[in-house]
Coordinates of C-alpha atoms in Angstrom, one line a residue:
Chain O
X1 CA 8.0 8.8 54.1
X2 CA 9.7 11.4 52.0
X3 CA 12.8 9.4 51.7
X4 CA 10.3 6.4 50.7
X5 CA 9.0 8.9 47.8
X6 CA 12.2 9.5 46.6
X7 CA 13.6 6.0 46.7
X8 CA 9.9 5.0 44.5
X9 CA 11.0 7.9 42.1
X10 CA 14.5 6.7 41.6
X11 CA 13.6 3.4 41.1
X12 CA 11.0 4.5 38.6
X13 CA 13.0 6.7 36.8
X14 CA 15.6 3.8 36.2
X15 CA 13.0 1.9 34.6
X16 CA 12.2 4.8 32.5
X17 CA 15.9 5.4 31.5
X18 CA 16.2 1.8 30.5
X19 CA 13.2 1.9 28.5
X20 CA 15.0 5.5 27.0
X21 CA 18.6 3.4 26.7
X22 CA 16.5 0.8 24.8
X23 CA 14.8 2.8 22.0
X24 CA 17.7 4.4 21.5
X25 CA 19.8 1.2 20.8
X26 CA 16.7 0.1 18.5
X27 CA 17.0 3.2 16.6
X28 CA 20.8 2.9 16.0
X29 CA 20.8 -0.5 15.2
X30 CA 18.2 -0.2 13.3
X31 CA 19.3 2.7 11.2
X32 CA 22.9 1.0 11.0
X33 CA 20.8 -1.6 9.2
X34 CA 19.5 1.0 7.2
X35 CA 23.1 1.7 6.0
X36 CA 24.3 -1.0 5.7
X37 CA 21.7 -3.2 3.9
X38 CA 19.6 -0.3 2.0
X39 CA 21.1 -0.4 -1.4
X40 CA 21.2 -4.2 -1.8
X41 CA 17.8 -4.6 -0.9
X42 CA 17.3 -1.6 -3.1
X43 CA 18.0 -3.1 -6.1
X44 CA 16.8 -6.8 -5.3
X45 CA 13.5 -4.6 -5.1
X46 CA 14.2 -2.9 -8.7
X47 CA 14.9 -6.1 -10.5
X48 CA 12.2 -8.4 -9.3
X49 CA 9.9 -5.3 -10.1
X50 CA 11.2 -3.1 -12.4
X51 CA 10.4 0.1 -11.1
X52 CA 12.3 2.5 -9.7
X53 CA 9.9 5.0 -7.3
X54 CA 7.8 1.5 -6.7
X55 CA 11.1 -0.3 -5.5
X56 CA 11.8 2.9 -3.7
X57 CA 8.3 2.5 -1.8
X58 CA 8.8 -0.7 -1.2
X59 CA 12.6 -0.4 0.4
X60 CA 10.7 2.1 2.5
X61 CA 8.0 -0.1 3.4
X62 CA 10.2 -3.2 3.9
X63 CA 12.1 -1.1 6.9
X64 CA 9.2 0.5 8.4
X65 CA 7.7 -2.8 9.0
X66 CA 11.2 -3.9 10.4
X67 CA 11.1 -1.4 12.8
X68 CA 7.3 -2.0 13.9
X69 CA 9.0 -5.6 14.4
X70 CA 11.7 -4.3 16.7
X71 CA 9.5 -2.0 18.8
X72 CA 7.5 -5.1 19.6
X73 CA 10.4 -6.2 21.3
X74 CA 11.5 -8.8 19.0
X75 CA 15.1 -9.8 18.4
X76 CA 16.7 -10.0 14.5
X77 CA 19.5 -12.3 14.5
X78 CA 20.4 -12.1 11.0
X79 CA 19.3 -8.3 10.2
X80 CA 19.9 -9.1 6.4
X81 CA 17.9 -12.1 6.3
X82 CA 15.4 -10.9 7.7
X83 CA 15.0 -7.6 5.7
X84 CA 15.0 -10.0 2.5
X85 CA 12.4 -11.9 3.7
X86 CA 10.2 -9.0 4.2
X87 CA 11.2 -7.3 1.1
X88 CA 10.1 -10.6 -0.9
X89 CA 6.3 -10.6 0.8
X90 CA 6.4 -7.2 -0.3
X91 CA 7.4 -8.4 -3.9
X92 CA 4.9 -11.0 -4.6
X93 CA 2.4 -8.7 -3.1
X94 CA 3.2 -6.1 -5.7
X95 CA 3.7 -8.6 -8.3
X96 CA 0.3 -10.0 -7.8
X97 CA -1.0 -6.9 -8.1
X98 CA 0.1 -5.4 -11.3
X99 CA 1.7 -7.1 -14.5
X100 CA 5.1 -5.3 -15.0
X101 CA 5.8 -4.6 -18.4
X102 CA 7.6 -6.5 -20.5
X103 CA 9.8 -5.5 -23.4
X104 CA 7.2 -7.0 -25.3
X105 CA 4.1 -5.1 -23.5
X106 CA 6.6 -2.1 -24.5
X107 CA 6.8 -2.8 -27.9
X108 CA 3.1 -2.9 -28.1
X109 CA 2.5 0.2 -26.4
X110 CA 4.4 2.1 -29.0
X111 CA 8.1 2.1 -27.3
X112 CA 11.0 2.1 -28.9
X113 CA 13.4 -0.4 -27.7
X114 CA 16.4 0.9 -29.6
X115 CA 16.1 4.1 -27.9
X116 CA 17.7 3.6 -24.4
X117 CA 16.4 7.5 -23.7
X118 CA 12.7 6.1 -23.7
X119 CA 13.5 2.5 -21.9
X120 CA 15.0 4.6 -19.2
X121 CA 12.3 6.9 -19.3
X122 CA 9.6 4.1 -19.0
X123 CA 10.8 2.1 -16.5
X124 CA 13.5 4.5 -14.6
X125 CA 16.3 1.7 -15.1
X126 CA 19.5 2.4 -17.3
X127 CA 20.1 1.2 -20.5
X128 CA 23.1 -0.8 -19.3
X129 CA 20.7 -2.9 -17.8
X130 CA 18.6 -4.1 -20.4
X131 CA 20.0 -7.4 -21.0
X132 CA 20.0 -7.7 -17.0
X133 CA 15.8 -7.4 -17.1
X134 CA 15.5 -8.9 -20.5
X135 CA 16.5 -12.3 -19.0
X136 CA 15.5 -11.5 -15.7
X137 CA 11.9 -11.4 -17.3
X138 CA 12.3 -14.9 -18.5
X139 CA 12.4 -16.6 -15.2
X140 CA 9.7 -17.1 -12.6
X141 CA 9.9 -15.5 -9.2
X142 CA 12.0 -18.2 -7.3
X143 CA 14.5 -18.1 -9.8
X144 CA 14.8 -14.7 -10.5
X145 CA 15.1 -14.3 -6.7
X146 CA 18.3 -16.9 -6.9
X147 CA 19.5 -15.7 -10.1
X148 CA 19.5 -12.0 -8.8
X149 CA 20.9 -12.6 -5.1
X150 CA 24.0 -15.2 -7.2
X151 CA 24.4 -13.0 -10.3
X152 CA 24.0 -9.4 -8.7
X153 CA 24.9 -9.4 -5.6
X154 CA 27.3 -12.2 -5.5
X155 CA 26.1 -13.8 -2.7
X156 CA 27.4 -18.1 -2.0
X157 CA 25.3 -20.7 -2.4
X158 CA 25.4 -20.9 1.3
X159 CA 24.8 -17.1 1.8
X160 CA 21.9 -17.6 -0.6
X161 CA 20.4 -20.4 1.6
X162 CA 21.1 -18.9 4.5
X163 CA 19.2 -15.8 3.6
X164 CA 16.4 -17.5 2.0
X165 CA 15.9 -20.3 5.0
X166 CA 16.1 -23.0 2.6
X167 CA 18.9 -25.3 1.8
X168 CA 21.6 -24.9 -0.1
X169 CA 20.4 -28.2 -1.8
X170 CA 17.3 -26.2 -3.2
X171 CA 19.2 -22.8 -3.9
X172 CA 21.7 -24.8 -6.1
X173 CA 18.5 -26.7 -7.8
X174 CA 16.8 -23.4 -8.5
X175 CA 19.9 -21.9 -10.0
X176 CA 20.7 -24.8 -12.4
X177 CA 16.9 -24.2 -13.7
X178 CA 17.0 -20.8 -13.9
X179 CA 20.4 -21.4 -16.3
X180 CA 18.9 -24.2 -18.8
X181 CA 16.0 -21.6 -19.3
X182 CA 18.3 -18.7 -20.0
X183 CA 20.9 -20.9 -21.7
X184 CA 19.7 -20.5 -25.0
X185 CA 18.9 -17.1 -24.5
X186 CA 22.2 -15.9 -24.3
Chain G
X1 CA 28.0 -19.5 -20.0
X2 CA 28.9 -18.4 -16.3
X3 CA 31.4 -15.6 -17.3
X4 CA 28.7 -14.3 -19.7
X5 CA 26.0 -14.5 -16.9
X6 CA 28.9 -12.5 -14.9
X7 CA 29.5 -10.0 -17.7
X8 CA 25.8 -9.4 -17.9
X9 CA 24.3 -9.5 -14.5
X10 CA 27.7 -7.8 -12.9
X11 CA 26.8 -4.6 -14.2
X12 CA 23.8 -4.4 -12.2
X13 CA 25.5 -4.2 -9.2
X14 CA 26.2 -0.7 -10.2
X15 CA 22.6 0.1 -9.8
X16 CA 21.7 1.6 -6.8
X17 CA 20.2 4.3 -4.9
X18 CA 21.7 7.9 -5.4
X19 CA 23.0 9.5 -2.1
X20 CA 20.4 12.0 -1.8
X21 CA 17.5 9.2 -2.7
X22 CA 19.1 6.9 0.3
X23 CA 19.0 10.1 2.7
X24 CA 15.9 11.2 1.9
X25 CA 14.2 7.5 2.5
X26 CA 16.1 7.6 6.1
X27 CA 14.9 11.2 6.8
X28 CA 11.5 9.3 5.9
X29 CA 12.2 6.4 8.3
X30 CA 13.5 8.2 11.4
X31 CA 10.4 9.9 10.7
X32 CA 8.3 7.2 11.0
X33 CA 10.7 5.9 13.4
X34 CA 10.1 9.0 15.9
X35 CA 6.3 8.2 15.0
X36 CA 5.9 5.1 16.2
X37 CA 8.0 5.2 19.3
X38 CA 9.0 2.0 21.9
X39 CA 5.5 1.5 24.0
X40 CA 7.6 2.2 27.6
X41 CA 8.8 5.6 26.9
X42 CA 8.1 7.8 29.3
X43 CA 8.5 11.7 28.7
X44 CA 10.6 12.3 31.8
X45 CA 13.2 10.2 31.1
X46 CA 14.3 12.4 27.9
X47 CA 15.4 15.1 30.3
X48 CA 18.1 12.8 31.5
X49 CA 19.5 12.4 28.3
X50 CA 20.3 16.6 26.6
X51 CA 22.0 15.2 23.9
X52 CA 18.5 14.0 22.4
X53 CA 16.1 16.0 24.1
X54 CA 15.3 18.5 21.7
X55 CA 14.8 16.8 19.0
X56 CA 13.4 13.5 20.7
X57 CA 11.0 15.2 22.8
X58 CA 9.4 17.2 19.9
X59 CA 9.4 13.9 18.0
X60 CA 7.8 11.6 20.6
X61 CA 5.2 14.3 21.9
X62 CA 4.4 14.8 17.9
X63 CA 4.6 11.3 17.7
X64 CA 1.6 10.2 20.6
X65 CA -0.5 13.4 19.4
X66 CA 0.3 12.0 16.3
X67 CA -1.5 8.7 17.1
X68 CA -4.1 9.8 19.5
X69 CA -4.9 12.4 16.3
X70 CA -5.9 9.0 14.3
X71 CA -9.2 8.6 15.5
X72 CA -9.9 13.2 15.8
X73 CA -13.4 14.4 13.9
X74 CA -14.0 17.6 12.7
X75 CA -14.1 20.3 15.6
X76 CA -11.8 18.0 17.8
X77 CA -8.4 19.8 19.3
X78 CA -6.7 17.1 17.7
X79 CA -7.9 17.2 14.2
X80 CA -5.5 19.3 12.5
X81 CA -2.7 17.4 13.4
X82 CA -4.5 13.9 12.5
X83 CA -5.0 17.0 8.7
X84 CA -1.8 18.5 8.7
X85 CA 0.5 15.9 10.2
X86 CA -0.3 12.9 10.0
X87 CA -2.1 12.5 6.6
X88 CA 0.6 15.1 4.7
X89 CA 3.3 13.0 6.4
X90 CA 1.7 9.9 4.8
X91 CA 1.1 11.2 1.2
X92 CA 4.8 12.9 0.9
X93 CA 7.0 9.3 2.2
X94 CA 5.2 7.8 -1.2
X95 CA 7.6 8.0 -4.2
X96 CA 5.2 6.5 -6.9
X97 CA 2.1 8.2 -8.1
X98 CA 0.4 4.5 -7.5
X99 CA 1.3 4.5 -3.7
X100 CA -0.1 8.8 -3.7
X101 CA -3.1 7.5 -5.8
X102 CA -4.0 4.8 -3.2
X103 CA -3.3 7.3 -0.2
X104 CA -5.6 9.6 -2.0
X105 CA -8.6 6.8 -1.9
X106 CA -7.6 6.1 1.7
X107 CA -8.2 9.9 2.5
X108 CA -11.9 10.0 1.0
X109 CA -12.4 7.1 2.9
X110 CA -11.4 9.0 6.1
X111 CA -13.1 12.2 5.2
X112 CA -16.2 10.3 4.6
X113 CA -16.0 8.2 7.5
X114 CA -15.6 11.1 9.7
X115 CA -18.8 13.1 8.2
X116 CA -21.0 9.4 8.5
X117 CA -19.2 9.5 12.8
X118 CA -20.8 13.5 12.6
X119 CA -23.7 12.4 10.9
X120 CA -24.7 9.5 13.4
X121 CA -24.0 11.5 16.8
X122 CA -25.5 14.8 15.0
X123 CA -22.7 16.7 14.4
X124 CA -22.3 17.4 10.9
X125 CA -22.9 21.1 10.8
X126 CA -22.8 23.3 8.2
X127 CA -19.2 24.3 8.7
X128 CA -18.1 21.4 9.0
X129 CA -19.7 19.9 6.1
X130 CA -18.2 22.6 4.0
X131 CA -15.0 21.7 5.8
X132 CA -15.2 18.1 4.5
X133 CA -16.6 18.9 1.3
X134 CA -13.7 21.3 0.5
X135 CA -10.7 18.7 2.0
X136 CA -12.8 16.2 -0.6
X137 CA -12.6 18.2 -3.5
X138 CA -8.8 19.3 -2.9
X139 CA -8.3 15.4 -2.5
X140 CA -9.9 14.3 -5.8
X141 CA -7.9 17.1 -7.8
X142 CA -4.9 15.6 -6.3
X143 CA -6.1 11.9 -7.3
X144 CA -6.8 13.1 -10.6
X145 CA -2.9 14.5 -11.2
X146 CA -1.6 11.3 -9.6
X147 CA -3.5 9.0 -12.0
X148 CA -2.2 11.5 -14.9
X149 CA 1.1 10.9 -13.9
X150 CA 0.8 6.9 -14.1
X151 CA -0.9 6.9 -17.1
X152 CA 1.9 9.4 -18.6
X153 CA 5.0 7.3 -16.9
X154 CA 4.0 3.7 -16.9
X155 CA 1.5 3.7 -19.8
X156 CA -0.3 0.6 -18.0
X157 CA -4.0 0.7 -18.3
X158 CA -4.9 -2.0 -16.2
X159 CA -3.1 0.1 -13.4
X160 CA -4.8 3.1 -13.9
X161 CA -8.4 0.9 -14.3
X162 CA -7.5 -1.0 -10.6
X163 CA -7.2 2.6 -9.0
X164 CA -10.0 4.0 -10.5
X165 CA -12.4 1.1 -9.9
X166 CA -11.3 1.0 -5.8
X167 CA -11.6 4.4 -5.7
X168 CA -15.5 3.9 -7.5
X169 CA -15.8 1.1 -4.7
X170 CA -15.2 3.4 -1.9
X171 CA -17.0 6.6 -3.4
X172 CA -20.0 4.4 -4.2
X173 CA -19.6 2.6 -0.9
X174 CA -20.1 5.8 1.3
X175 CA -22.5 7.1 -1.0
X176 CA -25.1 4.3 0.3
X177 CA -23.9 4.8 3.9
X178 CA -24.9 8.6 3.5
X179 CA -28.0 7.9 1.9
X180 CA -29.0 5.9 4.7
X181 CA -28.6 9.0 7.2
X182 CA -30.5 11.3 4.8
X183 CA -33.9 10.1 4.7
X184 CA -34.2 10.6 8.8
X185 CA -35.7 13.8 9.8
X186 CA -33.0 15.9 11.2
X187 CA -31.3 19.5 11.2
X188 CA -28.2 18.3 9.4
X189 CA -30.7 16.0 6.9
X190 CA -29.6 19.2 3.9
X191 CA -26.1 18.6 5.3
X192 CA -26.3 15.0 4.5
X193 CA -28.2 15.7 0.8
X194 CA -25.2 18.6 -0.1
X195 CA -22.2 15.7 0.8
X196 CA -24.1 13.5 -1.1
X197 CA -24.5 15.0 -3.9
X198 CA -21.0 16.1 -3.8
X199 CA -19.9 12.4 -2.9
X200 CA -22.1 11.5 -6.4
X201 CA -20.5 13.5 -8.5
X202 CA -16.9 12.4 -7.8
X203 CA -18.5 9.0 -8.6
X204 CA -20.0 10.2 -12.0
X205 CA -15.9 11.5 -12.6
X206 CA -14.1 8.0 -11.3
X207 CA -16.9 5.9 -13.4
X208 CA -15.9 7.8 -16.4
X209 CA -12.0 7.8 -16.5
X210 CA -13.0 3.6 -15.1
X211 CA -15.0 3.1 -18.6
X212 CA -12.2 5.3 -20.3
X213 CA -9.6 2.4 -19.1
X214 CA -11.9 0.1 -20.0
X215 CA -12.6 -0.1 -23.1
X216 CA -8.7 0.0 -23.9
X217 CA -8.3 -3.0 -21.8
X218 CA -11.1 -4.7 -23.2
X219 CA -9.4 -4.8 -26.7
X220 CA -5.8 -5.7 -25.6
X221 CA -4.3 -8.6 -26.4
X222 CA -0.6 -10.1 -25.6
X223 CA 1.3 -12.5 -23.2
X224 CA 1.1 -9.3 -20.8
X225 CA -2.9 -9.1 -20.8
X226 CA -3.2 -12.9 -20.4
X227 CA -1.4 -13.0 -17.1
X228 CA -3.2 -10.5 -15.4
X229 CA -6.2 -11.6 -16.3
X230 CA -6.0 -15.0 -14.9
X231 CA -4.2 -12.7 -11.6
X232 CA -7.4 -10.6 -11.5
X233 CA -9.5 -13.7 -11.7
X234 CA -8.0 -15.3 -8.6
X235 CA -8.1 -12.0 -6.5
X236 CA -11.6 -11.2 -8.0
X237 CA -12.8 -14.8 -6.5
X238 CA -11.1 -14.5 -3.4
X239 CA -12.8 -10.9 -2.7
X240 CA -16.0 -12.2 -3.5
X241 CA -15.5 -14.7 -0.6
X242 CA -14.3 -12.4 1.8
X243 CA -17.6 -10.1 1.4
X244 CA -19.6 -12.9 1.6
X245 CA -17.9 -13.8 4.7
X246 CA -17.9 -10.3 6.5
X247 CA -21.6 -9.9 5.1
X248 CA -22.9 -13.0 6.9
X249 CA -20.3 -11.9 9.9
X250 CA -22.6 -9.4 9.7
X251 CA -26.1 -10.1 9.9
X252 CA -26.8 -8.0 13.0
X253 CA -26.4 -4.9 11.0
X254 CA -28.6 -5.5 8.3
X255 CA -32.3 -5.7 8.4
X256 CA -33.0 -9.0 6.3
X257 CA -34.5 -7.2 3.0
X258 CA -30.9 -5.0 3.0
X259 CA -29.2 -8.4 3.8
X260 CA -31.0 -9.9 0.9
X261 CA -30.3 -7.2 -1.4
X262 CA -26.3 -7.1 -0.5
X263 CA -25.9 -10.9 -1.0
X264 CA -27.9 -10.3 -4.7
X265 CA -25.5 -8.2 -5.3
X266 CA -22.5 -10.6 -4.2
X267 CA -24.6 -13.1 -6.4
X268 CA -24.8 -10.5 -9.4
X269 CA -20.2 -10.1 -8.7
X270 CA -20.3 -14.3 -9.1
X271 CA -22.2 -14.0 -12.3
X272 CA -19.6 -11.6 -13.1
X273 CA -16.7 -13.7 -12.5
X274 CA -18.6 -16.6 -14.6
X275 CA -18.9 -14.3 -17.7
X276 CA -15.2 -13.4 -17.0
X277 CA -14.3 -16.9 -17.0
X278 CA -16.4 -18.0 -20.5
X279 CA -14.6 -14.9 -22.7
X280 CA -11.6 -16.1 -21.2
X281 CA -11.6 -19.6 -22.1
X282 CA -12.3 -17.9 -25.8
X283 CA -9.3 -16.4 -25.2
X284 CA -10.6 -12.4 -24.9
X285 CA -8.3 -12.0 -22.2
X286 CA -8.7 -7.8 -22.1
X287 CA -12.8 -8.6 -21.8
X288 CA -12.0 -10.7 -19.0
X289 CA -9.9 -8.9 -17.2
X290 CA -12.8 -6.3 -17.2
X291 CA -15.6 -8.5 -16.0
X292 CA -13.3 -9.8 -13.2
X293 CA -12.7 -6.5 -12.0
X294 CA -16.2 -5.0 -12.3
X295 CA -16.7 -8.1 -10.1
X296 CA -14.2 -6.8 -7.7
X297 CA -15.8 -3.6 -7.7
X298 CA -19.1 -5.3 -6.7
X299 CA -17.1 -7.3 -4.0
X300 CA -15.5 -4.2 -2.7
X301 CA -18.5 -2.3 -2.8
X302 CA -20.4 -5.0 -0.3
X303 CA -17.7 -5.0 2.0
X304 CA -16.7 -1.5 2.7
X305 CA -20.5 -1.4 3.2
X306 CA -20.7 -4.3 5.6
X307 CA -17.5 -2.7 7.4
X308 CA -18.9 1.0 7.7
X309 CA -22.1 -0.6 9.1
X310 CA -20.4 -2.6 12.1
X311 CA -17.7 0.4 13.1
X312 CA -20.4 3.3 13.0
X313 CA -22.9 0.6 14.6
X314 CA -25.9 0.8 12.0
X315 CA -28.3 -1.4 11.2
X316 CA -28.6 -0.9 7.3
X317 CA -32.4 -1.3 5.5
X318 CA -33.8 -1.6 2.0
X319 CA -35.1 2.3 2.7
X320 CA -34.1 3.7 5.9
X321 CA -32.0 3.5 9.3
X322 CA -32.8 2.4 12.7
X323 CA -29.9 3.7 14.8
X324 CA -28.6 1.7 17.6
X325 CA -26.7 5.0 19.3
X326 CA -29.2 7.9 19.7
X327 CA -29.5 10.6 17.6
X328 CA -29.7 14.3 19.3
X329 CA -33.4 15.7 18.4
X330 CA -33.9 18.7 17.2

């Protein structure tokens, strides 16, 4: 019986240590993730929203909710695609919820444009940037999405499609609207 | 047009998180992380692993205190970590004041829910009262410097109007729930009066910075003020649904003059919405925006009501409460 005990014990404790081996191969794959990805999904955030301690919550948010994902035992195949896609719920949810100032709103609240000390100051983003959000602000989500993820981050066509789950078709016809708008623009 | 596009948009790729921003959000996340372990993981099992032990078994025995703390009251073992831990953990992984703000609400909430728990088992003693009172206060003077801070950084009204007016919702919401307990005849009945009275006049405050915001919006005009007021009408509509929903979800807990009364006032949030659509389609978007969200308000209002009522298990009336758990007599 004792030897009985102890085989039960072993057996149970290599479940255990599997379960152990597991979370800790979640946690390193998911904070390799982290490292890899963080910035780029960073500033998609920032662009789409214009804020920088919002984007910051949001980055934040978008991985906790990846790792709730991975605890339930669910594979990511394509860790980047995946962190976009949650990122962009988070975006429309946030952009649903508030109106982000526009360089006109600023105007009308009192801002001085020409000062790059109080754009930076208002919405936390250099004043290398302003063209960047000035035509950014132009386009509607979708495009700004493409125009960002082609523009900012360099990404193919095919990358773009890939990380969207649409087809390359529909990122290309996106990205030709998004430049007739802006066309004049520049 | 490409190569401008290039020269423009390449420069953003420069923007990024600073090194001590990206390891503070993963100090955050392993946080979390450590939080909200694998479901398997078994204590023993650590001690066959040193190199994490330390750190891993503090984390994961913080981390299921840390959840069975969630649903602690006042005078439970548990309850300062569900204080201390969990809530503090909550409010400093925020970076905006928007995301504090809303944490802030979500912390009256719990405070109050906790003291309506007391209230229907009674529990709420004097010390603890003053325990929850005190937690409220400190709360609401936080809430107050986080709304400061968005109104000084982002200078958007309507921001500082949507957190004020959910936080109205929920004050206002508990307020009613409270009332309920207070007209029974019972030794924690002054208990109930001082936490409403308290509760009231953090709704007098809220209502007043709410009218403050207001009155700015209602005079605003611009591309900006347009858009979010046909946003707020869509989200003011679809809250007004979902309280009518949860409302007739949840009959049980009404007695039919309450029920009557909550879906007049549902009615009163769709006359709202209709006044908010008329100045709109004259083109006074700020007035719109207003109406829609006093609407939402109204919604809000109904539903956090309907949803105390059917997790404390009440059975609300136009002038009293009929428990359906037993009260301890005096």
């Amino acid at each position: 019986m004792r030897f009985a005990l102890i085989d039960g014990f072993c057996k149970k404790n290599t479940i255990l240590m599997s379960n152990q081996d597991e979370m800790i191969e979640i946690e390193k794959f998911f904070l390799d993730g982290y490292d890899k990805h963080a910035d780029e999904i960073f500033r998609h955030i920032a662009f789409r929203i214009f804020d920088r301690d919002r984007a910051k919550d949001i980055l934040q948010d978008t991985f906790s909710r990846t790792w709730e994902y991975l605890v339930k035992g669910r594979k990511i195949d394509n860790p980047r695609a995946f962190l976009y896609k949650v990122a962009n719920n988070l975006i429309i949810d946030e952009v649903k919820k508030r109106t982000h100032l526009s360089l006109d709103g600023l105007a009308e609240a009192g801002v001085q444009i020409e000062d790059p000390t109080r754009f930076e100051n208002k919405l936390s983003i250099s004043f290398d940037y302003k063209e960047s959000v000035s035509l950014l602000e132009q386009l509607e989500e979708d495009y700004k999405r493409v125009m960002i993820m082609r523009y900012i981050e360099e990404l193919s066509v095919k990358e773009i499609a890939r990380v969207l789950g649409v087809s390359e078709n529909l990122v290309s016809v996106r990205l030709n609207r998004a430049l007739t708008k802006l066309r004049n623009l520049i | 047009m490409q190569e401008k596009l290039k020269q423009i948009f390449g420069k953003g790729k420069n923007f990024k998180l600073l090194p001590e921003e990206k390891q503070l959000i993963k100090s955050h996340l392993v946080l979390f992380a450590r939080n909200n372990p694998l479901g398997k993981t078994n204590f023993l099992n650590l001690f066959f692993k040193p190199v994490f032990a330390a750190s891993l078994i503090t984390a994961l025995l913080v981390g299921s205190a840390s959840a069975l703390a969630e649903t602690a009251l006042p005078g439970m073992l548990l309850y300062p970590i569900k204080i201390r831990v969990n809530e503090q953990v909550k409010e400093f992984l925020s970076f905006s004041s928007d995301a504090k703000a809303g944490w802030n609400i979500k912390i009256a909430e719990r405070r109050l829910t906790e003291a309506e728990k007391l209230a229907a088992k009674g529990g709420l003693s004097f010390e603890i009262k003053t325990e929850i009172s005190s937690r409220l206060t400190e709360n609401f003077e936080r809430f107050e410097i986080n709304v400061k801070k968005i109104e000084e950084s982002k200078k958007n009204d309507k921001i500082v109007l949507e957190i004020n007016s959910d936080f109205e919702a929920v004050l206002e919401a508990h307020e009613n729930i409270l009332s309920q307990f207070s007209v029974l005849e019972s030794k924690q009945k002054q208990e109930i009066k001082d936490l409403i009275g308290d509760v009231g006049v953090s709704v007098k405050r809220v209502a007043e910075m709410r009218r403050v915001q207001e009155t700015l919006i209602a005079s605003s005009t611009g591309l900006d003020i347009e858009m979010a007021a046909r946003d707020k009408q869509k989200t003011a509509r679809s809250e007004v649904e979902e309280a009518v929903r949860l409302l007739s979800d949840n009959q049980a807990h009404f007695e039919i003059e309450a029920y009557f009364k909550a879906g007049e006032r549902l009615g009163e949030a769709n006359k709202k919405i209709s006044e908010g659509d008329r100045v709109m389609s004259e083109g006074k978007f700020g007035e719109a925006f207003t109406k829609f969200q006093e609407a939402m308000r109204t919604a809000q209002n109904a539903r956090l009501l309907t949803s105390s009522a059917a997790e404390l298990e009440l059975k609300i009336e136009g002038n009293g409460l009929e428990l359906e758990l037993e009260l301890e007599k005096e």
